[in-house]
CSV table of C-alpha atoms in Angstrom, one decimal:
chain,number,residue,atom,x,y,z
A,1,MET,CA,19.7,12.9,24.9
A,2,THR,CA,16.7,13.0,22.8
A,3,THR,CA,17.0,13.1,18.8
A,4,ASP,CA,14.4,14.5,16.2
A,5,ILE,CA,14.6,12.2,13.1
A,6,ASP,CA,12.5,11.8,9.9
A,7,ILE,CA,10.8,8.5,9.2
A,8,SER,CA,11.3,7.2,5.5
A,9,ALA,CA,9.3,4.0,5.3
A,10,LEU,CA,7.6,1.0,7.1
A,11,GLY,CA,9.6,-2.1,7.6
A,12,VAL,CA,8.2,-5.5,7.4
A,13,ASP,CA,6.8,-5.7,10.9
A,14,GLY,CA,5.3,-2.2,10.9
A,15,ASP,CA,7.9,-0.2,12.7
A,16,GLY,CA,8.9,3.1,11.1
A,17,LEU,CA,12.3,3.4,9.5
A,18,ALA,CA,14.8,6.0,9.4
A,19,ARG,CA,18.2,6.4,7.9
A,20,LEU,CA,21.1,7.5,10.4
A,21,PRO,CA,24.0,9.8,9.2
A,22,ASP,CA,26.2,6.7,9.0
A,23,GLY,CA,23.9,5.2,6.7
A,24,ALA,CA,22.3,2.4,9.3
A,25,LEU,CA,18.6,1.8,9.5
A,26,LEU,CA,16.9,2.5,12.8
A,27,PHE,CA,13.6,0.9,13.7
A,28,VAL,CA,10.9,3.3,15.5
A,29,PRO,CA,7.9,1.3,16.6
A,30,GLY,CA,4.7,3.6,16.2
A,31,ALA,CA,6.3,6.0,13.8
A,32,LEU,CA,4.8,6.5,10.1
A,33,PRO,CA,6.6,7.5,6.9
A,34,CYS,CA,6.8,11.1,6.2
A,35,GLU,CA,6.8,12.1,10.1
A,36,ARG,CA,9.3,13.8,11.9
A,37,VAL,CA,9.6,12.4,15.3
A,38,ARG,CA,11.4,12.7,18.6
A,39,ILE,CA,13.0,9.5,19.9
A,40,ALA,CA,14.8,8.4,22.8
A,41,PRO,CA,18.4,7.4,22.7
A,42,PRO,CA,18.6,4.3,20.3
A,43,ASN,CA,19.4,0.9,21.9
A,44,GLY,CA,21.0,-1.1,19.1
A,45,HIS,CA,19.1,-0.5,16.0
A,46,ALA,CA,15.8,0.4,17.8
A,47,ALA,CA,14.6,3.6,19.4
A,48,ALA,CA,11.5,4.6,21.5
A,49,LEU,CA,9.0,7.2,20.1
A,50,LEU,CA,8.5,10.2,22.5
A,51,SER,CA,6.5,12.3,20.3
A,52,VAL,CA,5.4,13.0,16.8
A,53,LEU,CA,6.5,16.4,15.7
A,54,ARG,CA,5.0,16.3,12.3
A,55,PRO,CA,2.4,13.7,11.8
A,56,SER,CA,1.8,11.6,8.5
A,57,PRO,CA,-1.8,12.6,6.9
A,58,ASP,CA,-2.3,8.8,7.1
A,59,ARG,CA,-2.0,8.6,10.9
A,60,THR,CA,-5.2,8.0,12.7
A,61,GLN,CA,-6.5,7.2,16.1
A,62,PRO,CA,-6.2,3.5,17.0
A,63,PRO,CA,-9.9,1.9,17.5
A,64,CYS,CA,-8.5,-0.3,20.2
A,65,PRO,CA,-7.6,0.8,23.8
A,66,LEU,CA,-5.1,-2.2,24.1
A,67,PHE,CA,-3.2,-1.2,21.1
A,68,GLY,CA,0.4,-0.7,21.9
A,69,GLU,CA,0.1,-3.1,24.7
A,70,CYS,CA,-1.5,-6.2,22.9
A,71,GLY,CA,0.8,-7.8,20.4
A,72,GLY,CA,-2.1,-8.7,18.0
A,73,CYS,CA,-1.9,-5.5,15.9
A,74,ALA,CA,1.0,-3.4,14.5
A,75,VAL,CA,-0.4,-0.7,12.7
A,76,GLN,CA,-3.7,0.6,14.1
A,77,HIS,CA,-2.3,4.2,14.1
A,78,LEU,CA,-2.3,3.9,10.1
A,79,ALA,CA,-5.4,4.5,8.2
A,80,LEU,CA,-6.7,1.3,6.6
A,81,PRO,CA,-6.4,2.4,2.9
A,82,ALA,CA,-2.5,3.4,3.8
A,83,ALA,CA,-2.1,0.0,5.4
A,84,LEU,CA,-3.5,-1.7,2.2
A,85,ASP,CA,-1.0,0.4,0.1
A,86,TRP,CA,1.9,-0.7,2.4
A,87,LYS,CA,1.0,-4.3,2.2
A,88,ALA,CA,0.5,-4.3,-1.4
A,89,GLY,CA,3.9,-2.7,-1.6
A,90,THR,CA,5.6,-5.6,0.3
A,91,VAL,CA,4.3,-8.0,-2.1
A,92,VAL,CA,5.3,-6.0,-5.0
A,93,HIS,CA,8.8,-5.6,-3.6
A,94,ALA,CA,9.0,-9.6,-2.9
A,95,LEU,CA,8.4,-10.2,-6.5
A,96,GLU,CA,10.9,-7.7,-7.6
A,97,ARG,CA,13.5,-9.3,-5.5
A,98,ALA,CA,12.6,-12.4,-7.2
A,99,GLY,CA,13.5,-10.7,-10.6
A,100,PHE,CA,10.1,-9.8,-12.0
A,101,VAL,CA,10.0,-6.2,-13.2
A,102,ASP,CA,7.0,-4.0,-12.4
A,103,PRO,CA,4.6,-6.4,-11.0
A,104,THR,CA,1.0,-5.7,-11.7
A,105,VAL,CA,-1.5,-5.6,-9.0
A,106,ILE,CA,-4.8,-6.4,-10.6
A,107,GLY,CA,-6.8,-6.7,-7.6
A,108,ARG,CA,-6.8,-5.6,-3.7
A,109,VAL,CA,-9.3,-6.8,-1.1
A,110,GLN,CA,-9.2,-5.8,2.7
A,111,SER,CA,-11.4,-7.5,5.1
A,112,PRO,CA,-13.5,-5.5,7.3
A,113,PRO,CA,-13.2,-5.1,11.2
A,114,ALA,CA,-14.8,-7.5,13.3
A,115,SER,CA,-14.6,-10.3,10.6
A,116,ARG,CA,-11.7,-12.5,11.9
A,117,ARG,CA,-13.1,-15.9,12.5
A,118,ARG,CA,-10.0,-17.9,13.5
A,119,VAL,CA,-7.8,-17.2,16.5
A,120,ASP,CA,-5.1,-18.8,18.5
A,121,LEU,CA,-5.0,-17.2,22.2
A,122,ALA,CA,-2.6,-18.0,25.2
A,123,ILE,CA,-4.4,-18.8,28.7
A,124,ARG,CA,-2.5,-17.9,31.8
A,125,ARG,CA,-3.5,-18.4,35.3
A,126,ARG,CA,-3.0,-15.5,37.6
A,127,PRO,CA,-3.6,-14.6,41.2
A,128,ASP,CA,-6.9,-12.7,40.3
A,129,GLY,CA,-8.3,-15.3,37.8
A,130,VAL,CA,-7.3,-16.3,34.2
A,131,ALA,CA,-6.2,-14.1,31.2
A,132,ILE,CA,-6.8,-15.3,27.7
A,133,GLY,CA,-5.4,-13.1,25.0
A,134,LEU,CA,-2.4,-12.5,23.0
A,135,HIS,CA,1.3,-11.7,23.9
A,136,ALA,CA,2.6,-8.2,24.2
A,137,ARG,CA,5.4,-7.5,21.9
A,138,ARG,CA,8.2,-9.7,23.6
A,139,GLY,CA,6.2,-9.6,26.6
A,140,ALA,CA,3.4,-11.3,28.9
A,141,VAL,CA,0.0,-12.2,27.8
A,142,VAL,CA,-2.5,-9.3,27.5
A,143,ASP,CA,-6.0,-10.3,28.5
A,144,LEU,CA,-8.2,-9.5,25.5
A,145,THR,CA,-11.0,-7.5,27.1
A,146,THR,CA,-11.9,-5.9,23.8
A,147,CYS,CA,-10.9,-6.5,20.2
A,148,PRO,CA,-12.0,-4.7,16.9
A,149,VAL,CA,-10.6,-7.5,14.8
A,150,LEU,CA,-12.4,-10.7,16.1
A,151,ALA,CA,-16.0,-11.8,14.8
A,152,PRO,CA,-18.5,-10.7,17.7
A,153,ALA,CA,-19.6,-14.3,18.3
A,154,LEU,CA,-16.0,-15.4,18.7
A,155,PHE,CA,-15.2,-12.6,21.0
A,156,ALA,CA,-18.3,-13.2,22.9
A,157,LEU,CA,-17.2,-16.6,24.3
A,158,LEU,CA,-14.1,-15.1,26.0
A,159,PRO,CA,-15.9,-14.1,29.3
A,160,ALA,CA,-17.4,-17.6,29.8
A,161,LEU,CA,-14.0,-19.2,28.6
A,162,ARG,CA,-12.1,-17.5,31.2
A,163,ASP,CA,-14.7,-18.6,33.8
A,164,VAL,CA,-14.5,-22.2,33.0
A,165,ALA,CA,-10.8,-22.1,32.3
A,166,ARG,CA,-10.4,-20.9,36.1
A,167,SER,CA,-12.3,-23.8,37.2
A,168,LEU,CA,-10.1,-26.4,35.3
A,169,GLY,CA,-7.6,-28.4,37.5
A,170,ALA,CA,-6.0,-29.1,34.1
A,171,LEU,CA,-4.8,-25.5,33.8
A,172,ARG,CA,-2.0,-25.3,36.4
A,173,GLN,CA,-0.2,-22.4,35.0
A,174,ASN,CA,-0.7,-22.1,31.2
A,175,GLY,CA,-2.4,-23.4,28.1
A,176,ASP,CA,-3.6,-22.0,25.0
A,177,VAL,CA,-6.9,-22.3,22.8
A,178,LEU,CA,-7.5,-22.3,19.1
A,179,ILE,CA,-10.8,-21.3,18.0
A,180,ASN,CA,-12.5,-21.7,14.4
A,181,LEU,CA,-15.7,-20.4,13.9
A,182,LEU,CA,-17.2,-22.9,11.7
A,183,ASP,CA,-20.6,-23.0,10.1
A,184,SER,CA,-21.8,-25.3,12.6
A,185,GLY,CA,-20.5,-23.2,15.5
A,186,PRO,CA,-17.3,-22.3,17.3
A,187,ASP,CA,-15.1,-25.3,17.4
A,188,LEU,CA,-12.3,-25.2,20.1
A,189,LEU,CA,-8.9,-27.0,20.4
A,190,LEU,CA,-7.6,-26.4,24.1
A,191,ALA,CA,-4.2,-27.3,25.3
A,192,THR,CA,-3.4,-27.2,29.2
A,193,ASP,CA,-0.3,-28.0,31.1
A,194,GLY,CA,-2.0,-30.7,33.3
A,195,PRO,CA,-4.4,-33.8,32.3
A,196,LEU,CA,-8.1,-33.5,32.0
A,197,GLU,CA,-9.8,-35.0,35.1
A,198,PRO,CA,-13.4,-36.4,34.8
A,199,SER,CA,-14.6,-33.2,36.5
A,200,ASP,CA,-12.9,-31.1,33.9
A,201,ARG,CA,-14.7,-32.9,31.2
A,202,ALA,CA,-18.0,-32.5,32.8
A,203,LYS,CA,-17.3,-28.5,33.3
A,204,LEU,CA,-16.4,-28.4,29.6
A,205,ALA,CA,-19.4,-30.4,28.6
A,206,ALA,CA,-21.7,-28.0,30.4
A,207,PHE,CA,-19.7,-25.0,28.9
A,208,ALA,CA,-20.2,-26.5,25.3
A,209,ARG,CA,-24.0,-27.0,25.8
A,210,ALA,CA,-24.5,-23.5,27.3
A,211,HIS,CA,-22.7,-21.7,24.4
A,212,HIS,CA,-23.8,-24.0,21.4
A,213,ILE,CA,-20.1,-25.3,20.8
A,214,PRO,CA,-20.4,-28.6,19.1
A,215,ARG,CA,-17.1,-29.8,19.9
A,216,ILE,CA,-14.2,-29.0,22.4
A,217,ALA,CA,-10.8,-31.0,21.6
A,218,TRP,CA,-7.9,-31.3,24.1
A,219,ARG,CA,-4.3,-32.1,23.9
A,220,PRO,CA,-1.3,-31.5,26.3
A,221,VAL,CA,0.3,-27.9,26.0
A,222,GLY,CA,3.2,-27.6,23.9
A,223,THR,CA,2.7,-30.9,22.0
A,224,THR,CA,1.5,-31.8,18.5
A,225,ASP,CA,-0.2,-34.8,19.8
A,226,ALA,CA,-3.5,-36.0,18.1
A,227,PRO,CA,-6.4,-34.3,19.9
A,228,GLU,CA,-8.7,-36.2,21.8
A,229,THR,CA,-12.4,-35.1,22.0
A,230,ALA,CA,-13.3,-33.7,25.5
A,231,ALA,CA,-17.1,-32.7,24.8
A,232,GLN,CA,-19.2,-33.1,21.9
A,233,THR,CA,-22.7,-31.8,21.6
A,234,GLY,CA,-23.3,-32.3,18.0
A,235,PRO,CA,-21.9,-32.7,14.7
A,236,VAL,CA,-19.1,-30.3,13.1
A,237,HIS,CA,-19.3,-29.0,9.6
A,238,HIS,CA,-18.4,-26.1,7.5
A,239,LEU,CA,-19.0,-25.2,3.8
A,240,PHE,CA,-16.2,-24.9,1.2
A,241,SER,CA,-17.8,-23.7,-2.0
A,242,GLY,CA,-21.1,-25.2,-1.0
A,243,THR,CA,-19.7,-28.7,0.2
A,244,ALA,CA,-20.1,-29.7,3.7
A,245,VAL,CA,-16.7,-30.8,5.3
A,246,ALA,CA,-16.2,-31.8,9.0
A,247,PRO,CA,-12.7,-30.3,9.5
A,248,PRO,CA,-10.5,-31.9,12.4
A,249,PRO,CA,-10.0,-30.0,15.5
A,250,GLY,CA,-7.5,-27.1,14.7
A,251,ALA,CA,-7.9,-27.4,11.1
A,252,PHE,CA,-6.7,-24.6,8.9
A,253,LEU,CA,-9.4,-22.0,8.1
A,254,GLN,CA,-8.8,-18.7,6.2
A,255,PRO,CA,-9.1,-15.9,8.7
A,256,SER,CA,-12.2,-14.4,7.1
A,257,ARG,CA,-14.9,-15.2,4.9
A,258,GLU,CA,-14.3,-12.1,2.8
A,259,GLY,CA,-10.6,-13.0,2.4
A,260,GLU,CA,-11.5,-16.8,1.6
A,261,ALA,CA,-13.8,-15.6,-1.1
A,262,ALA,CA,-11.1,-13.3,-2.6
A,263,ILE,CA,-8.4,-16.0,-2.5
A,264,ILE,CA,-11.1,-18.5,-4.4
A,265,ALA,CA,-12.1,-15.7,-7.0
A,266,ALA,CA,-8.4,-15.0,-7.9
A,267,VAL,CA,-7.6,-18.7,-8.2
A,268,LEU,CA,-10.4,-19.6,-10.3
A,269,ALA,CA,-9.9,-16.5,-12.6
A,270,ALA,CA,-6.4,-17.6,-13.3
A,271,VAL,CA,-7.2,-21.2,-14.3
A,272,PRO,CA,-6.9,-21.8,-18.1
A,273,ARG,CA,-10.2,-21.3,-19.7
A,274,LYS,CA,-10.2,-24.1,-22.3
A,275,LEU,CA,-10.4,-27.1,-20.0
A,276,VAL,CA,-11.8,-30.5,-21.1
A,277,ARG,CA,-12.7,-33.3,-18.9
A,278,ARG,CA,-9.6,-35.2,-19.1
A,279,ASP,CA,-7.5,-32.1,-18.2
A,280,THR,CA,-5.8,-32.3,-14.6
A,281,ILE,CA,-5.2,-29.5,-12.2
A,282,ILE,CA,-2.7,-30.3,-9.1
A,283,GLU,CA,-3.5,-28.7,-6.0
A,284,LEU,CA,-0.6,-28.7,-3.4
A,285,TYR,CA,-1.1,-28.3,0.4
A,286,ALA,CA,-4.8,-28.6,0.0
A,287,GLY,CA,-6.0,-28.7,3.7
A,288,CYS,CA,-9.6,-29.8,4.2
A,289,GLY,CA,-10.6,-28.4,0.7
A,290,THR,CA,-10.7,-24.6,0.8
A,291,LEU,CA,-9.8,-24.3,-2.9
A,292,SER,CA,-10.4,-27.9,-3.8
A,293,PHE,CA,-14.2,-27.9,-4.4
A,294,ALA,CA,-14.1,-24.8,-6.4
A,295,LEU,CA,-11.2,-26.1,-8.7
A,296,GLY,CA,-12.9,-29.6,-8.8
A,297,GLU,CA,-15.8,-27.9,-10.8
A,298,LYS,CA,-13.1,-26.8,-13.4
A,299,ALA,CA,-11.2,-30.1,-14.2
A,300,ARG,CA,-10.2,-33.4,-12.6
A,301,LEU,CA,-8.3,-32.3,-9.3
A,302,LEU,CA,-5.4,-34.2,-7.7
A,303,ALA,CA,-5.3,-32.8,-4.2
A,304,PHE,CA,-2.2,-33.3,-2.1
A,305,GLU,CA,-2.1,-32.6,1.8
A,306,GLY,CA,0.5,-33.6,4.3
A,307,GLN,CA,-2.0,-33.7,7.3
A,308,PRO,CA,-3.6,-37.1,7.7
A,309,ASP,CA,-6.8,-35.8,9.5
A,310,ALA,CA,-7.1,-33.1,7.0
A,311,VAL,CA,-6.9,-35.5,4.0
A,312,ALA,CA,-9.3,-37.9,5.8
A,313,ALA,CA,-11.8,-34.9,6.1
A,314,LEU,CA,-11.3,-34.0,2.5
A,315,ARG,CA,-11.7,-37.7,1.3
A,316,ARG,CA,-15.1,-38.1,3.2
A,317,ALA,CA,-16.6,-35.1,1.4
A,318,THR,CA,-15.3,-35.8,-2.2
A,319,SER,CA,-17.6,-38.6,-3.3
A,320,LYS,CA,-19.2,-38.0,-6.6
A,321,THR,CA,-16.7,-35.4,-7.5
A,322,ARG,CA,-13.7,-35.2,-9.8
A,323,ILE,CA,-11.4,-34.8,-6.8
A,324,VAL,CA,-8.8,-37.3,-5.7
A,325,ALA,CA,-7.2,-36.7,-2.4
A,326,GLU,CA,-4.0,-38.2,-1.3
A,327,GLN,CA,-1.9,-37.7,1.8
A,328,ARG,CA,1.8,-36.6,1.1
A,329,ASP,CA,4.5,-34.9,2.9
A,330,LEU,CA,5.6,-32.4,0.1
A,331,ASN,CA,8.6,-31.5,1.9
A,332,ARG,CA,10.1,-35.1,2.2
A,333,GLN,CA,8.3,-36.5,-1.0
A,334,PRO,CA,7.4,-33.8,-3.3
A,335,ILE,CA,5.1,-34.7,-6.4
A,336,MET,CA,7.7,-35.1,-9.1
A,337,ALA,CA,8.3,-32.9,-12.3
A,338,ARG,CA,7.0,-35.9,-14.6
A,339,GLN,CA,3.6,-35.8,-13.0
A,340,ILE,CA,3.5,-32.1,-12.6
A,341,ALA,CA,4.5,-31.6,-16.4
A,342,ASP,CA,1.2,-33.1,-17.5
A,343,ALA,CA,-1.1,-30.7,-15.2
A,344,ARG,CA,-2.8,-27.9,-17.0
A,345,ALA,CA,-2.3,-26.0,-13.9
A,346,VAL,CA,-0.6,-26.1,-10.3
A,347,VAL,CA,-2.3,-24.4,-7.6
A,348,LEU,CA,-0.4,-24.2,-4.2
A,349,ASP,CA,-1.0,-22.7,-0.9
A,350,PRO,CA,2.2,-23.5,1.0
A,351,PRO,CA,2.9,-23.2,4.5
A,352,TYR,CA,4.5,-19.7,5.8
A,353,MET,CA,8.1,-21.1,5.0
A,354,GLY,CA,7.3,-21.7,1.5
A,355,ALA,CA,7.1,-24.7,-1.0
A,356,GLY,CA,10.9,-25.9,-0.2
A,357,ALA,CA,11.7,-28.9,-2.2
A,358,GLN,CA,8.4,-29.1,-4.0
A,359,MET,CA,9.2,-25.8,-5.8
A,360,ALA,CA,12.1,-27.4,-7.5
A,361,GLN,CA,9.9,-30.0,-9.1
A,362,ILE,CA,7.3,-27.3,-10.2
A,363,VAL,CA,10.2,-25.4,-11.9
A,364,GLU,CA,11.5,-28.5,-13.8
A,365,GLY,CA,8.0,-30.0,-14.6
A,366,GLN,CA,7.0,-26.4,-16.1
A,367,PRO,CA,3.2,-26.8,-16.1
A,368,GLU,CA,1.4,-24.3,-18.3
A,369,ARG,CA,0.1,-22.2,-15.2
A,370,VAL,CA,1.4,-21.7,-11.6
A,371,ILE,CA,-1.1,-20.2,-9.2
A,372,TYR,CA,0.8,-19.3,-6.1
A,373,VAL,CA,-1.2,-18.5,-2.9
A,374,SER,CA,1.5,-16.7,-0.6
A,375,CYS,CA,1.3,-15.7,3.1
A,376,ASN,CA,4.8,-14.8,3.4
A,377,PRO,CA,6.6,-12.2,1.1
A,378,GLN,CA,10.0,-13.7,2.0
A,379,ALA,CA,9.0,-17.1,1.1
A,380,LEU,CA,7.4,-15.7,-2.1
A,381,THR,CA,10.6,-14.4,-3.1
A,382,ARG,CA,12.5,-17.5,-2.8
A,383,ASP,CA,10.0,-19.6,-4.6
A,384,ALA,CA,9.0,-17.0,-7.1
A,385,ALA,CA,12.8,-16.7,-8.0
A,386,GLY,CA,13.1,-20.4,-9.5
A,387,LEU,CA,9.9,-19.7,-11.8
A,388,LYS,CA,11.8,-16.5,-13.1
A,389,THR,CA,14.8,-18.4,-14.0
A,390,ALA,CA,12.8,-20.8,-15.7
A,391,GLY,CA,11.4,-18.2,-17.9
A,392,TYR,CA,7.8,-17.8,-16.3
A,393,GLN,CA,6.1,-14.5,-16.9
A,394,LEU,CA,4.0,-12.8,-14.0
A,395,ASP,CA,0.5,-12.3,-15.3
A,396,GLY,CA,-0.7,-10.7,-12.2
A,397,VAL,CA,-1.2,-10.4,-8.5
A,398,THR,CA,-4.0,-10.0,-6.1
A,399,VAL,CA,-3.4,-8.8,-2.8
A,400,ILE,CA,-5.5,-9.7,0.1
A,401,ASP,CA,-5.3,-8.2,3.5
A,402,GLN,CA,-7.5,-10.4,5.9
A,403,PHE,CA,-4.9,-9.9,8.9
A,404,LEU,CA,-6.4,-6.4,9.7
A,405,TRP,CA,-3.9,-4.0,11.4
A,406,SER,CA,-1.3,-6.8,11.5
A,407,ALA,CA,2.0,-6.8,9.4
A,408,GLU,CA,0.6,-10.0,7.6
A,409,VAL,CA,-0.5,-10.0,4.1
A,410,GLU,CA,-1.4,-12.8,1.5
A,411,ALA,CA,-1.3,-12.7,-2.3
A,412,VAL,CA,-2.5,-14.8,-5.2
A,413,CYS,CA,0.1,-14.7,-7.9
A,414,VAL,CA,-0.2,-16.1,-11.2
A,415,PHE,CA,2.7,-17.3,-13.4
A,416,SER,CA,2.5,-18.6,-17.0
A,417,ALA,CA,5.2,-21.0,-18.6
A,418,PRO,CA,7.4,-19.9,-21.1
A,419,PRO,CA,6.4,-20.0,-24.7
A,420,ALA,CA,6.4,-23.3,-26.6
A,421,PRO,CA,8.2,-25.5,-27.3
A,422,ARG,CA,8.6,-26.4,-23.7
A,423,ARG,CA,10.3,-29.6,-22.5
A,424,ARG,CA,8.1,-32.5,-21.2
A,425,ILE,CA,9.4,-34.8,-18.4
A,426,ARG,CA,8.5,-38.5,-19.4
């Protein structure tokens, strides 16, 4: 039996939310706020959308024919300005749950279509060839035959990549490929469920030469083994704030140039203005230097990162700078409050699960300024709650949508220490 129901909001994954008569929440994928929709009988807390009886003014035609099948996008049926409003709302709500009242969004940036320069794709061998794409929602791999999100130079590689993957003996059934579009060209990290044979390496080398790919690295699928170079046709480099870095295979790269520029601008705007040469900024989870080189122009920078290959790349590029890069597993060995207390600012861009044990040391050290780059509103709530308890105020938030049409959102949040006198850790 079908049911007609009103949709009141969007959930964190982009599903429409409705409230049932008994007060329970119901998730309706494909529905939007302010819509009245017809749904199939619910299956637990979810129901299939059958038809839209009263459409939202923000409903739009999805630009991709794979939408609804491919799991890469969640809200292509939502107009982009409304999508940015929704994402900003999730960040504001996260900070409100942490205890901050009426967070002020001082900036909002949305990357344009066809700007995504980093993608992690699944590879599956099929009877009719090879599929390369993203998983359907809780389903099989959908071959990415079109995509309005990816940068054209990246998407253009996929047909030839299917051909070479089909010819590889190392690809028995499944694998994956992470592609970073660096300034030197596409950089591929390939994983397969079989070992690379000499003939496979020759095929990858020919593919690299034909498509101006400086490097293809490889490792067994499902592992975190250090990648080995399968083919190299030239040097690899990428510019971070004008400094050339040679990132390792699979290195973290912000998804779009526009998003990266917005994050850097928001971070720099939040750094204390009156800095002298002896002042220190601490950067945590520095990666290969996305923020490091811009921050190093402002003050002496202590940059900490857990991945050895990323730290090595950063160190190679920091000669004649005020940047000191150090390898440190910040979950197991956080920077202690005593050192943090002496920094004029702490900048952190933690992984998806947040800063964990490192956040407790930041709270105890009470640096003058904490600049938090968030990629997960739930982790932001946990980490920001400690700052609120310690008396920090929230100066402003910049929301960045560079995962277009997905449910992902990033934000730069600026926190100031409570008024002096404040305790110093010695």
